[in-house]
Tab-separated table of C-alpha atoms in Angstrom:
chain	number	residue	atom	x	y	z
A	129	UNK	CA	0.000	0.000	0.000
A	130	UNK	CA	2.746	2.309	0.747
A	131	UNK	CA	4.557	1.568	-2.693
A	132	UNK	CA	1.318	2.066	-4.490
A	133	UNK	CA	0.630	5.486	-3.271
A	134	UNK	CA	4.029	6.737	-4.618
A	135	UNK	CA	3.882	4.895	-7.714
A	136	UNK	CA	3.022	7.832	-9.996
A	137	UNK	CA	5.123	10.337	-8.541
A	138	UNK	CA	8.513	11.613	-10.702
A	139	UNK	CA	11.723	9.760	-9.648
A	140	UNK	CA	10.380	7.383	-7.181
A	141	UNK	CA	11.144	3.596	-7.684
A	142	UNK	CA	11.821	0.585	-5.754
A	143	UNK	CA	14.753	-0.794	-7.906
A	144	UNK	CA	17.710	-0.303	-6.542
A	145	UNK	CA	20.480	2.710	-7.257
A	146	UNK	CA	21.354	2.883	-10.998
A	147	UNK	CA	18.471	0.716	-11.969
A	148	UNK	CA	15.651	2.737	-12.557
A	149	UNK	CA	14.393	6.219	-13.175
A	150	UNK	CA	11.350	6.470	-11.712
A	151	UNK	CA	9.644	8.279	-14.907
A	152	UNK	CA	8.335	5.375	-16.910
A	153	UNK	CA	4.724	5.735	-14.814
A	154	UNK	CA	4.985	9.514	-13.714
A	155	UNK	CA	5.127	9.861	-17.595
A	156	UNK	CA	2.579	7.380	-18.016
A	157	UNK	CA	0.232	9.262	-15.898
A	158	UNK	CA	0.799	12.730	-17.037
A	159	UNK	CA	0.248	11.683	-20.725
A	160	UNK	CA	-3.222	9.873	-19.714
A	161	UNK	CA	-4.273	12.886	-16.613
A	162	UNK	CA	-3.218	15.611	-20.115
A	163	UNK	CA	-6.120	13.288	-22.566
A	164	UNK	CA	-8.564	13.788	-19.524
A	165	UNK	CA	-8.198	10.300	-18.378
A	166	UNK	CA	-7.343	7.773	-15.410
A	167	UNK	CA	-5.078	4.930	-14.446
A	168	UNK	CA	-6.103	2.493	-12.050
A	169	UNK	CA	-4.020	-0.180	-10.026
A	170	UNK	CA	-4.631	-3.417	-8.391
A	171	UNK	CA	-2.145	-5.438	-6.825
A	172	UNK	CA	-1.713	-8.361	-4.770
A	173	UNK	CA	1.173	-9.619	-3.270
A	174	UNK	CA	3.087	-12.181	-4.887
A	175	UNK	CA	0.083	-12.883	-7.385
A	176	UNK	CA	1.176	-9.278	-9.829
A	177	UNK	CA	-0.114	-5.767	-10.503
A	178	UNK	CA	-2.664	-4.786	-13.280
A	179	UNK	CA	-2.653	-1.181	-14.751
A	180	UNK	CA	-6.103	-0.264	-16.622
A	181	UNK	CA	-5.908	3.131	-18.758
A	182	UNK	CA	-9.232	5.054	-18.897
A	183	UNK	CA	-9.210	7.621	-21.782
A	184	UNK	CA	-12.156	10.147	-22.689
A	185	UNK	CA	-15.200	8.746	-25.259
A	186	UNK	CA	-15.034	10.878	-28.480
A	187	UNK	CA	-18.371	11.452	-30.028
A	188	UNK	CA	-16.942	13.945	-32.787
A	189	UNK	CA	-15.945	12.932	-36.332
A	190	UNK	CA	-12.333	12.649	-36.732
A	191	UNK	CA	-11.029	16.054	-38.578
A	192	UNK	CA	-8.872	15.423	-41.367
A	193	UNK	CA	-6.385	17.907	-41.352
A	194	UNK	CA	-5.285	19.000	-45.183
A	195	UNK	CA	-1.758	19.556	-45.821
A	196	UNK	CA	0.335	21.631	-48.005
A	197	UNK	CA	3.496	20.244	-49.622
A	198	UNK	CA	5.568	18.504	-47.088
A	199	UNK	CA	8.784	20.233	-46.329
A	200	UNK	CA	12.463	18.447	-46.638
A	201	UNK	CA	13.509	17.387	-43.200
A	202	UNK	CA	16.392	19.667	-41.600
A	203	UNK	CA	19.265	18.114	-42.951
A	204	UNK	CA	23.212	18.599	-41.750
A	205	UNK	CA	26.257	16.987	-42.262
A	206	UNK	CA	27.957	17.559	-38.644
A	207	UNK	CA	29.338	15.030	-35.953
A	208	UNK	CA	26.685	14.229	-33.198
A	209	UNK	CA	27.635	12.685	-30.000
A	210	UNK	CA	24.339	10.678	-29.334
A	211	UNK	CA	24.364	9.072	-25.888
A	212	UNK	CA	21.045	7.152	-24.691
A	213	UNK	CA	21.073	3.893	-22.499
A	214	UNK	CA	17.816	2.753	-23.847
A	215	UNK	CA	18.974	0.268	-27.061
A	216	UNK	CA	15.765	0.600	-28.900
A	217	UNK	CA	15.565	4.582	-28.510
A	218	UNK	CA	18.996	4.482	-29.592
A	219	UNK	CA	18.544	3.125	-32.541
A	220	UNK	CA	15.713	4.587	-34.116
A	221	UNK	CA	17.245	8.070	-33.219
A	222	UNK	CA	20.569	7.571	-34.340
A	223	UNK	CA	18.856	6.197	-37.881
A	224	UNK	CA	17.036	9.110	-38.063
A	225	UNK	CA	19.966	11.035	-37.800
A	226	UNK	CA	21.816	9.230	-40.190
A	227	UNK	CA	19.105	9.442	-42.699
A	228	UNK	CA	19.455	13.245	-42.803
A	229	UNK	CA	22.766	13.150	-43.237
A	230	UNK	CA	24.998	13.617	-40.433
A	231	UNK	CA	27.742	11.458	-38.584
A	232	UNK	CA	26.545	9.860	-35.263
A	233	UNK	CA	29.053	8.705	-32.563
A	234	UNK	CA	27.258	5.971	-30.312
A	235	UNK	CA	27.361	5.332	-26.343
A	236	UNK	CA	25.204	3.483	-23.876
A	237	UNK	CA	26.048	5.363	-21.264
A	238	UNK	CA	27.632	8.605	-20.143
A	239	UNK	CA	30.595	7.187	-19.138
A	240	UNK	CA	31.387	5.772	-22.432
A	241	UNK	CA	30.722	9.170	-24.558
A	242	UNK	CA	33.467	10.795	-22.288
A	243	UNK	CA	35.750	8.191	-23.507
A	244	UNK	CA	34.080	8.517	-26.784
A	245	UNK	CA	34.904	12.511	-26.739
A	246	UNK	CA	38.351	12.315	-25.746
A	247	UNK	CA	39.207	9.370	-28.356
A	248	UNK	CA	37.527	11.189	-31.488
A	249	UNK	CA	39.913	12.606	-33.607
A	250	UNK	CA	37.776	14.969	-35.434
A	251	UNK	CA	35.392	17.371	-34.008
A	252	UNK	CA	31.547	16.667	-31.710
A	253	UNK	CA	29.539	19.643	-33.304
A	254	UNK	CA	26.462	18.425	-30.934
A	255	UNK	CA	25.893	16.176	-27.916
A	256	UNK	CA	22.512	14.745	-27.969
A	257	UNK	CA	21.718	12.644	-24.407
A	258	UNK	CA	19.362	11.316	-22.312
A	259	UNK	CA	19.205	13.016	-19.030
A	260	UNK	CA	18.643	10.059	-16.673
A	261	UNK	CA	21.410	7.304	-16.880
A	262	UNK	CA	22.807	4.907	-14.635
A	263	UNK	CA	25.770	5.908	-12.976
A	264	UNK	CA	26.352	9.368	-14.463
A	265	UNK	CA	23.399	12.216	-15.248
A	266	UNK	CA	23.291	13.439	-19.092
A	267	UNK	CA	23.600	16.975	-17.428
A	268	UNK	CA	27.298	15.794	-15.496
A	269	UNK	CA	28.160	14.391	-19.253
A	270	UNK	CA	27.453	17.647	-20.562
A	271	UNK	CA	29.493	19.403	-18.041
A	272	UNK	CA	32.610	17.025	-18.759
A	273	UNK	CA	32.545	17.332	-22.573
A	274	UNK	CA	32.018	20.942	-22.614
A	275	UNK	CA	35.040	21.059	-20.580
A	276	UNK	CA	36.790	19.115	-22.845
A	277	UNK	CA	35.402	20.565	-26.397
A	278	UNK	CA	34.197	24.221	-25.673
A	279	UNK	CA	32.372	24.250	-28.425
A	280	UNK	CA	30.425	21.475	-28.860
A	281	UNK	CA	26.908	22.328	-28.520
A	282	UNK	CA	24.186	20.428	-25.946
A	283	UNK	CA	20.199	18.584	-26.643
A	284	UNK	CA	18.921	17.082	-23.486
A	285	UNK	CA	16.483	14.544	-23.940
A	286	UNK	CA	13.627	12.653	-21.353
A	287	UNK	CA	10.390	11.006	-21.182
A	288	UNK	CA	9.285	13.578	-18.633
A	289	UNK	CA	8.924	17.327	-19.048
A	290	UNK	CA	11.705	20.070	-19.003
A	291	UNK	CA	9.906	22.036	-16.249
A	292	UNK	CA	9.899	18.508	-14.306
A	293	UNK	CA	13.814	17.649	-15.280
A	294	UNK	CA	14.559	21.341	-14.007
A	295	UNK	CA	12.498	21.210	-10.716
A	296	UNK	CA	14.519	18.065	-9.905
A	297	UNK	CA	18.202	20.100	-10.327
A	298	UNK	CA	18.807	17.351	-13.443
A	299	UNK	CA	18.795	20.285	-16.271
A	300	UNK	CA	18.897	23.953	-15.660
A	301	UNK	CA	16.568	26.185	-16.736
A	302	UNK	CA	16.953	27.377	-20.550
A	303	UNK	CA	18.569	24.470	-22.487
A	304	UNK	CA	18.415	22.656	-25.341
A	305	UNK	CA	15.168	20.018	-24.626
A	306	UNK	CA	13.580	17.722	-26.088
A	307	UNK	CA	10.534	15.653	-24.316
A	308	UNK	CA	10.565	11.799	-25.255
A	309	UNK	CA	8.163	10.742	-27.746
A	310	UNK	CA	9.461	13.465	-30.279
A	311	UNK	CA	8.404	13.087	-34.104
A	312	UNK	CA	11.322	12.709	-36.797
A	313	UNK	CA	10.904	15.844	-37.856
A	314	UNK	CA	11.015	17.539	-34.363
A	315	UNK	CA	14.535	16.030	-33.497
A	316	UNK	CA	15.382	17.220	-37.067
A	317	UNK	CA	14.471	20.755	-36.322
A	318	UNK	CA	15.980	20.798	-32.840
A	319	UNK	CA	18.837	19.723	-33.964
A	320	UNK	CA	19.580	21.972	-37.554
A	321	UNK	CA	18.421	24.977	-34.753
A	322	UNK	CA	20.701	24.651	-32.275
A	323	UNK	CA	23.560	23.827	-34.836
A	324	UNK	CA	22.539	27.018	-36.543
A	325	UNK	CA	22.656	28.819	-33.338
A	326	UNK	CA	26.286	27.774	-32.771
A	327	UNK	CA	27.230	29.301	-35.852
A	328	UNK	CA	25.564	32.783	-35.189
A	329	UNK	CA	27.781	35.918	-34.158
């Protein structure tokens, strides 16, 4: 009963240090409470938990929104540090990236793009990481590449929101974010506008 009543808050879990976030349900919930729904929990000891997801009845027709001509995705041809422990995340994002032209350097974990940062011969135009990791923060990464390439420019990513990520001291306030889901086209646009940014007087 105690565990349950924390479940959906931001950053609490009951694995132990380094094994879990704590935003997979806070996110869960603040997606769902945003539609105008409801999560409810049962649980019994030893026997499992079941999560039911209650979202809103809609009555109206679906509109079908017309489009103009689509736009070319943002497209680059810079060095991106990408650093995100989740494999499948990983890999959709660093095909995306790939597929719109730029070079992606890979790491699970903060810890490894450090070592990836002070290996690479040629220059990190943009780090792009995850801000909860085990063992090391994306925001402590941040710190120690900055200090090791001045210039290269910073994209936090999370599943939760950047006033939430701020509140908790993982992010300060005013940085590059982006809140996991993101379209293709968002990361493209994040990205080609902070690059841009970097290059500005």
């Amino acid at each position: 009963t105690e565990t349950k009543s924390h479940l959906f808050e931001p950053f609490f879990t009951t694995k132990g240090p380094g094994e879990g976030t704590g935003l997979g349900l806070a996110t869960v919930y603040g997606i769902v409470k945003q539609s105008g729904g409801y999560v409810w929990v049962y649980s019994e000891v030893a026997r499992g938990t079941a999560f039911k997801v209650y979202l809103p009845r809609v009555e109206a027709e679906v509109e079908v929104r017309k489009t103009g001509i689509a736009k070319a995705p943002a497209r680059g041809a810079e060095t991106i540090l990408l650093v995100e422990d989740e494999q499948s995340v990983r890999a959709l994002i660093r095909r995306l990236l790939l597929g719109n032209g730029y070079t992606v350097l890979e790491a699970v974990g903060a810890e490894e793009g450090l070592e990836i940062a002070r290996r690479h011969s040629g220059p990190i135009h943009l780090l792009l990481t995850d801000v909860v990791m085990p063992k090391m923060s994306g925001s402590d990464l941040a710190v120690g590449i900055v200090a090791l390439r001045p210039k290269t420019r910073v994209i936090f990513m999370s599943g939760y929101t950047d006033d939430a990520v701020v509140r908790h001291g993982l992010v300060g306030e005013g940085l590059d974010f982006l809140q996991k889901p993101f379209t293709p086209d968002a990361l493209a646009v994040k990205v080609r506008q902070v690059l841009d940014a970097s290059e500005s007087p």
